[in-house]
Short mmCIF file of N, CA and C in Angstrom, two decimals:
data_model
loop_
_atom_site.label_atom_id
_atom_site.label_comp_id
_atom_site.label_asym_id
_atom_site.label_seq_id
_atom_site.Cartn_x
_atom_site.Cartn_y
_atom_site.Cartn_z
N UNK V 1 -10.32 -0.50 17.19
CA UNK V 1 -9.00 -0.84 16.69
C UNK V 1 -9.13 -1.60 15.36
N UNK V 2 -8.17 -1.33 14.49
CA UNK V 2 -8.12 -1.98 13.19
C UNK V 2 -6.81 -2.74 13.09
N UNK V 3 -6.87 -3.97 12.64
CA UNK V 3 -5.67 -4.75 12.37
C UNK V 3 -5.54 -4.92 10.85
N UNK V 4 -4.31 -4.75 10.39
CA UNK V 4 -4.03 -4.85 8.96
C UNK V 4 -2.95 -5.91 8.74
N UNK V 5 -3.20 -6.82 7.81
CA UNK V 5 -2.25 -7.89 7.52
C UNK V 5 -1.98 -7.91 6.02
N UNK V 6 -0.70 -7.74 5.68
CA UNK V 6 -0.30 -7.74 4.28
C UNK V 6 0.21 -9.11 3.85
N UNK V 7 0.18 -9.31 2.53
CA UNK V 7 0.77 -10.52 1.95
C UNK V 7 1.19 -10.21 0.53
N UNK V 8 2.09 -11.03 0.00
CA UNK V 8 2.44 -10.93 -1.41
C UNK V 8 3.80 -10.36 -1.74
N UNK V 9 4.58 -9.97 -0.75
CA UNK V 9 5.89 -9.43 -1.06
C UNK V 9 6.86 -10.51 -1.52
N UNK V 10 8.04 -10.07 -1.98
CA UNK V 10 9.05 -11.04 -2.41
C UNK V 10 10.11 -10.40 -3.28
N UNK V 11 10.83 -11.26 -3.96
CA UNK V 11 11.92 -10.85 -4.85
C UNK V 11 11.42 -10.89 -6.30
N UNK V 12 11.69 -9.83 -7.04
CA UNK V 12 11.27 -9.76 -8.43
C UNK V 12 12.36 -9.06 -9.24
N UNK V 13 12.49 -9.43 -10.49
CA UNK V 13 13.49 -8.81 -11.35
C UNK V 13 12.98 -7.45 -11.85
N UNK V 14 13.90 -6.56 -12.18
CA UNK V 14 13.47 -5.28 -12.76
C UNK V 14 12.60 -5.50 -13.99
N UNK V 15 11.54 -4.71 -14.07
CA UNK V 15 10.58 -4.87 -15.16
C UNK V 15 9.46 -5.83 -14.85
N UNK V 16 9.59 -6.54 -13.74
CA UNK V 16 8.58 -7.53 -13.38
C UNK V 16 7.40 -6.92 -12.65
N UNK V 17 6.48 -7.78 -12.26
CA UNK V 17 5.26 -7.35 -11.58
C UNK V 17 5.07 -8.12 -10.28
N UNK V 18 4.34 -7.49 -9.38
CA UNK V 18 4.05 -8.10 -8.09
C UNK V 18 2.74 -7.51 -7.59
N UNK V 19 1.97 -8.33 -6.89
CA UNK V 19 0.72 -7.86 -6.31
C UNK V 19 0.74 -8.04 -4.81
N UNK V 20 0.47 -6.97 -4.10
CA UNK V 20 0.37 -7.01 -2.64
C UNK V 20 -1.10 -6.92 -2.24
N UNK V 21 -1.43 -7.64 -1.18
CA UNK V 21 -2.80 -7.61 -0.67
C UNK V 21 -2.79 -7.27 0.80
N UNK V 22 -3.89 -6.68 1.24
CA UNK V 22 -4.02 -6.32 2.65
C UNK V 22 -5.47 -6.54 3.08
N UNK V 23 -5.62 -7.18 4.22
CA UNK V 23 -6.95 -7.41 4.77
C UNK V 23 -7.07 -6.71 6.12
N UNK V 24 -8.16 -5.98 6.29
CA UNK V 24 -8.43 -5.30 7.55
C UNK V 24 -9.40 -6.12 8.37
N UNK V 25 -9.16 -6.15 9.68
CA UNK V 25 -10.06 -6.84 10.59
C UNK V 25 -10.23 -6.02 11.85
N UNK V 26 -11.09 -6.47 12.72
CA UNK V 26 -11.38 -5.73 13.94
C UNK V 26 -12.57 -4.82 13.71
N UNK V 27 -12.46 -3.60 14.22
CA UNK V 27 -13.54 -2.63 14.04
C UNK V 27 -13.32 -1.92 12.71
N UNK V 28 -13.95 -2.44 11.65
CA UNK V 28 -13.65 -1.96 10.30
C UNK V 28 -14.67 -0.96 9.75
N UNK V 29 -15.64 -0.58 10.55
CA UNK V 29 -16.64 0.37 10.07
C UNK V 29 -16.00 1.73 9.82
N UNK V 30 -16.36 2.35 8.70
CA UNK V 30 -15.93 3.72 8.37
C UNK V 30 -14.43 3.86 8.13
N UNK V 31 -13.78 2.81 7.68
CA UNK V 31 -12.38 2.94 7.28
C UNK V 31 -12.34 3.70 5.96
N UNK V 32 -11.64 4.83 5.94
CA UNK V 32 -11.55 5.60 4.70
C UNK V 32 -10.54 6.72 4.84
N UNK V 33 -9.50 6.78 4.01
CA UNK V 33 -9.19 5.87 2.94
C UNK V 33 -8.34 4.68 3.40
N UNK V 34 -8.02 3.84 2.43
CA UNK V 34 -7.03 2.78 2.63
C UNK V 34 -5.96 2.94 1.56
N UNK V 35 -4.79 2.41 1.84
CA UNK V 35 -3.74 2.53 0.84
C UNK V 35 -2.45 1.91 1.29
N UNK V 36 -1.36 2.43 0.75
CA UNK V 36 -0.05 1.85 0.98
C UNK V 36 1.01 2.92 1.20
N UNK V 37 1.90 2.64 2.14
CA UNK V 37 3.14 3.37 2.34
C UNK V 37 4.29 2.43 2.04
N UNK V 38 5.48 2.98 1.92
CA UNK V 38 6.67 2.16 1.82
C UNK V 38 7.82 2.85 2.53
N UNK V 39 8.77 2.01 2.96
CA UNK V 39 9.97 2.53 3.61
C UNK V 39 11.17 1.76 3.14
N UNK V 40 12.06 2.46 2.45
CA UNK V 40 13.30 1.85 1.98
C UNK V 40 14.36 1.97 3.08
N UNK V 41 15.37 1.10 3.05
CA UNK V 41 16.42 1.14 4.07
C UNK V 41 17.07 2.52 4.16
N UNK V 42 17.10 3.07 5.34
CA UNK V 42 17.76 4.35 5.56
C UNK V 42 16.97 5.55 5.09
N UNK V 43 15.72 5.35 4.69
CA UNK V 43 14.92 6.46 4.18
C UNK V 43 13.64 6.62 5.00
N UNK V 44 13.02 7.79 4.83
CA UNK V 44 11.76 8.07 5.50
C UNK V 44 10.63 7.26 4.86
N UNK V 45 9.63 6.99 5.67
CA UNK V 45 8.43 6.34 5.14
C UNK V 45 7.74 7.31 4.19
N UNK V 46 7.29 6.80 3.04
CA UNK V 46 6.61 7.67 2.08
C UNK V 46 5.29 7.04 1.62
N UNK V 47 4.36 7.92 1.29
CA UNK V 47 3.05 7.48 0.84
C UNK V 47 3.14 7.02 -0.62
N UNK V 48 2.71 5.80 -0.87
CA UNK V 48 2.67 5.27 -2.24
C UNK V 48 1.36 5.68 -2.90
N UNK V 49 0.26 5.51 -2.19
CA UNK V 49 -1.04 5.90 -2.75
C UNK V 49 -2.17 5.55 -1.82
N UNK V 50 -3.30 6.22 -2.05
CA UNK V 50 -4.51 6.00 -1.27
C UNK V 50 -5.70 5.84 -2.20
N UNK V 51 -6.69 5.10 -1.71
CA UNK V 51 -7.94 4.99 -2.46
C UNK V 51 -9.09 5.14 -1.47
N UNK V 52 -10.02 6.03 -1.80
CA UNK V 52 -11.13 6.21 -0.87
C UNK V 52 -12.29 5.28 -1.26
N UNK V 53 -13.32 5.28 -0.43
CA UNK V 53 -14.44 4.37 -0.66
C UNK V 53 -15.23 4.71 -1.91
N UNK V 54 -15.08 5.93 -2.41
CA UNK V 54 -15.78 6.33 -3.63
C UNK V 54 -15.02 6.00 -4.90
N UNK V 55 -13.79 5.49 -4.74
CA UNK V 55 -13.00 5.10 -5.90
C UNK V 55 -11.92 6.07 -6.31
N UNK V 56 -11.86 7.23 -5.67
CA UNK V 56 -10.82 8.20 -6.02
C UNK V 56 -9.49 7.70 -5.48
N UNK V 57 -8.44 7.80 -6.31
CA UNK V 57 -7.11 7.35 -5.91
C UNK V 57 -6.07 8.42 -6.25
N UNK V 58 -5.06 8.49 -5.42
CA UNK V 58 -3.92 9.35 -5.73
C UNK V 58 -2.66 8.55 -5.48
N UNK V 59 -1.58 8.92 -6.20
CA UNK V 59 -0.35 8.15 -6.18
C UNK V 59 0.87 9.05 -6.08
N UNK V 60 1.93 8.47 -5.53
CA UNK V 60 3.25 9.07 -5.55
C UNK V 60 3.65 9.26 -7.01
N UNK V 61 4.24 10.40 -7.33
CA UNK V 61 4.57 10.70 -8.74
C UNK V 61 5.42 9.60 -9.38
N UNK V 62 6.37 9.05 -8.64
CA UNK V 62 7.30 8.09 -9.22
C UNK V 62 6.66 6.74 -9.54
N UNK V 63 5.44 6.50 -9.07
CA UNK V 63 4.78 5.21 -9.35
C UNK V 63 3.57 5.37 -10.26
N UNK V 64 3.22 6.58 -10.58
CA UNK V 64 2.05 6.81 -11.46
C UNK V 64 2.25 6.09 -12.80
N UNK V 65 1.21 5.41 -13.24
CA UNK V 65 1.27 4.67 -14.50
C UNK V 65 1.84 3.28 -14.35
N UNK V 66 2.44 2.98 -13.19
CA UNK V 66 3.00 1.65 -12.95
C UNK V 66 2.25 0.89 -11.84
N UNK V 67 1.80 1.61 -10.85
CA UNK V 67 1.13 1.00 -9.69
C UNK V 67 -0.36 1.33 -9.72
N UNK V 68 -1.17 0.38 -9.29
CA UNK V 68 -2.61 0.60 -9.21
C UNK V 68 -3.14 0.06 -7.89
N UNK V 69 -3.91 0.89 -7.19
CA UNK V 69 -4.53 0.47 -5.93
C UNK V 69 -6.00 0.18 -6.20
N UNK V 70 -6.43 -0.98 -5.79
CA UNK V 70 -7.84 -1.32 -5.87
C UNK V 70 -8.34 -1.68 -4.47
N UNK V 71 -9.64 -1.57 -4.32
CA UNK V 71 -10.19 -1.74 -2.97
C UNK V 71 -11.54 -2.43 -3.06
N UNK V 72 -11.77 -3.36 -2.13
CA UNK V 72 -13.07 -4.01 -2.00
C UNK V 72 -13.67 -3.54 -0.68
N UNK V 73 -14.60 -2.61 -0.76
CA UNK V 73 -15.16 -2.03 0.46
C UNK V 73 -15.91 -3.07 1.30
N UNK V 74 -16.56 -4.00 0.64
CA UNK V 74 -17.35 -5.00 1.37
C UNK V 74 -16.46 -5.96 2.14
N UNK V 75 -15.31 -6.27 1.57
CA UNK V 75 -14.40 -7.23 2.21
C UNK V 75 -13.32 -6.54 3.02
N UNK V 76 -13.27 -5.22 2.97
CA UNK V 76 -12.23 -4.46 3.69
C UNK V 76 -10.83 -4.92 3.30
N UNK V 77 -10.62 -5.02 2.01
CA UNK V 77 -9.31 -5.38 1.49
C UNK V 77 -8.83 -4.30 0.52
N UNK V 78 -7.53 -4.19 0.42
CA UNK V 78 -6.92 -3.27 -0.54
C UNK V 78 -5.75 -3.99 -1.19
N UNK V 79 -5.59 -3.76 -2.49
CA UNK V 79 -4.57 -4.44 -3.27
C UNK V 79 -3.69 -3.41 -3.96
N UNK V 80 -2.41 -3.73 -4.05
CA UNK V 80 -1.46 -2.87 -4.77
C UNK V 80 -0.87 -3.70 -5.90
N UNK V 81 -1.25 -3.37 -7.14
CA UNK V 81 -0.68 -4.02 -8.31
C UNK V 81 0.51 -3.18 -8.78
N UNK V 82 1.67 -3.81 -8.82
CA UNK V 82 2.90 -3.10 -9.19
C UNK V 82 3.46 -3.69 -10.46
N UNK V 83 3.59 -2.87 -11.49
CA UNK V 83 4.13 -3.29 -12.79
C UNK V 83 5.40 -2.53 -13.10
N UNK V 84 6.18 -3.08 -14.01
CA UNK V 84 7.42 -2.43 -14.43
C UNK V 84 8.24 -1.98 -13.21
N UNK V 85 8.47 -2.89 -12.32
CA UNK V 85 9.17 -2.56 -11.07
C UNK V 85 10.62 -2.19 -11.33
N UNK V 86 11.11 -1.26 -10.53
CA UNK V 86 12.47 -0.75 -10.64
C UNK V 86 13.22 -1.01 -9.35
N UNK V 87 14.54 -1.08 -9.39
CA UNK V 87 15.30 -1.30 -8.15
C UNK V 87 14.97 -0.27 -7.07
N UNK V 88 14.65 0.95 -7.46
CA UNK V 88 14.34 1.98 -6.46
C UNK V 88 12.98 1.77 -5.80
N UNK V 89 12.22 0.78 -6.26
CA UNK V 89 10.97 0.42 -5.60
C UNK V 89 11.19 -0.52 -4.42
N UNK V 90 12.42 -0.98 -4.27
CA UNK V 90 12.75 -1.87 -3.15
C UNK V 90 12.46 -1.19 -1.82
N UNK V 91 11.64 -1.83 -1.01
CA UNK V 91 11.23 -1.26 0.27
C UNK V 91 10.35 -2.26 1.00
N UNK V 92 10.06 -1.95 2.25
CA UNK V 92 9.00 -2.64 2.98
C UNK V 92 7.71 -1.86 2.71
N UNK V 93 6.70 -2.55 2.26
CA UNK V 93 5.43 -1.93 1.92
C UNK V 93 4.44 -2.18 3.05
N UNK V 94 3.83 -1.10 3.50
CA UNK V 94 2.92 -1.17 4.65
C UNK V 94 1.52 -0.76 4.23
N UNK V 95 0.57 -1.57 4.59
CA UNK V 95 -0.83 -1.24 4.36
C UNK V 95 -1.23 -0.14 5.35
N UNK V 96 -2.13 0.71 4.93
CA UNK V 96 -2.55 1.87 5.74
C UNK V 96 -4.07 2.01 5.72
N UNK V 97 -4.60 2.40 6.87
CA UNK V 97 -6.03 2.68 6.96
C UNK V 97 -6.26 3.86 7.89
N UNK V 98 -7.25 4.67 7.55
CA UNK V 98 -7.60 5.82 8.38
C UNK V 98 -9.05 5.65 8.82
N UNK V 99 -9.26 5.83 10.12
CA UNK V 99 -10.60 5.62 10.65
C UNK V 99 -10.86 6.57 11.80
N UNK V 100 -11.80 7.46 11.61
CA UNK V 100 -12.26 8.36 12.68
C UNK V 100 -11.10 9.05 13.39
N UNK V 101 -10.16 9.58 12.62
CA UNK V 101 -9.06 10.34 13.20
C UNK V 101 -7.86 9.52 13.60
N UNK V 102 -7.93 8.22 13.45
CA UNK V 102 -6.81 7.35 13.83
C UNK V 102 -6.17 6.72 12.60
N UNK V 103 -4.84 6.62 12.63
CA UNK V 103 -4.09 6.00 11.55
C UNK V 103 -3.62 4.62 11.97
N UNK V 104 -3.67 3.70 11.04
CA UNK V 104 -3.23 2.33 11.29
C UNK V 104 -2.30 1.88 10.17
N UNK V 105 -1.28 1.15 10.56
CA UNK V 105 -0.38 0.51 9.59
C UNK V 105 -0.25 -0.97 9.89
N UNK V 106 -0.02 -1.76 8.84
CA UNK V 106 0.30 -3.15 9.04
C UNK V 106 1.76 -3.31 9.38
N UNK V 107 2.18 -4.55 9.55
CA UNK V 107 3.58 -4.84 9.91
C UNK V 107 4.50 -4.64 8.72
N UNK V 108 3.95 -4.76 7.51
CA UNK V 108 4.74 -4.56 6.32
C UNK V 108 5.15 -5.87 5.66
N UNK V 109 5.33 -5.79 4.35
CA UNK V 109 5.83 -6.93 3.59
C UNK V 109 6.96 -6.44 2.69
N UNK V 110 8.10 -7.15 2.67
CA UNK V 110 9.25 -6.66 1.92
C UNK V 110 9.13 -6.95 0.43
N UNK V 111 9.55 -5.97 -0.36
CA UNK V 111 9.63 -6.11 -1.81
C UNK V 111 11.06 -5.78 -2.22
N UNK V 112 11.71 -6.70 -2.91
CA UNK V 112 13.07 -6.49 -3.40
C UNK V 112 13.08 -6.63 -4.90
N UNK V 113 13.55 -5.57 -5.56
CA UNK V 113 13.63 -5.58 -7.03
C UNK V 113 15.11 -5.64 -7.39
N UNK V 114 15.52 -6.77 -7.91
CA UNK V 114 16.94 -6.98 -8.18
C UNK V 114 17.10 -8.09 -9.21
N UNK V 115 18.16 -7.96 -10.00
CA UNK V 115 18.47 -9.01 -10.97
C UNK V 115 19.47 -9.99 -10.36
#
């Protein structure tokens, strides 16, 4: 079992930046990939991006060039750097990990982009 705990959410103005962090604990061997999902009110959960242990990353089209996922394989942490935030980025952001055929999500941290 893998436990994921996020931190760093909050309220930010449009155009601002925010950094989310996630730490994995428990049985963390062979976690790959790690990344982030988000779920806005009344909408389906969507994949924001993933990063594998080799450094390859992919992103949702609407966040490309604004969001960056970094990962520390030794510490089992993943970070989401969000720049130039837009109101449509408002959502609960959930850390994600895949391990040996099993998917794990954290509880989520809320991000609100509003003036």
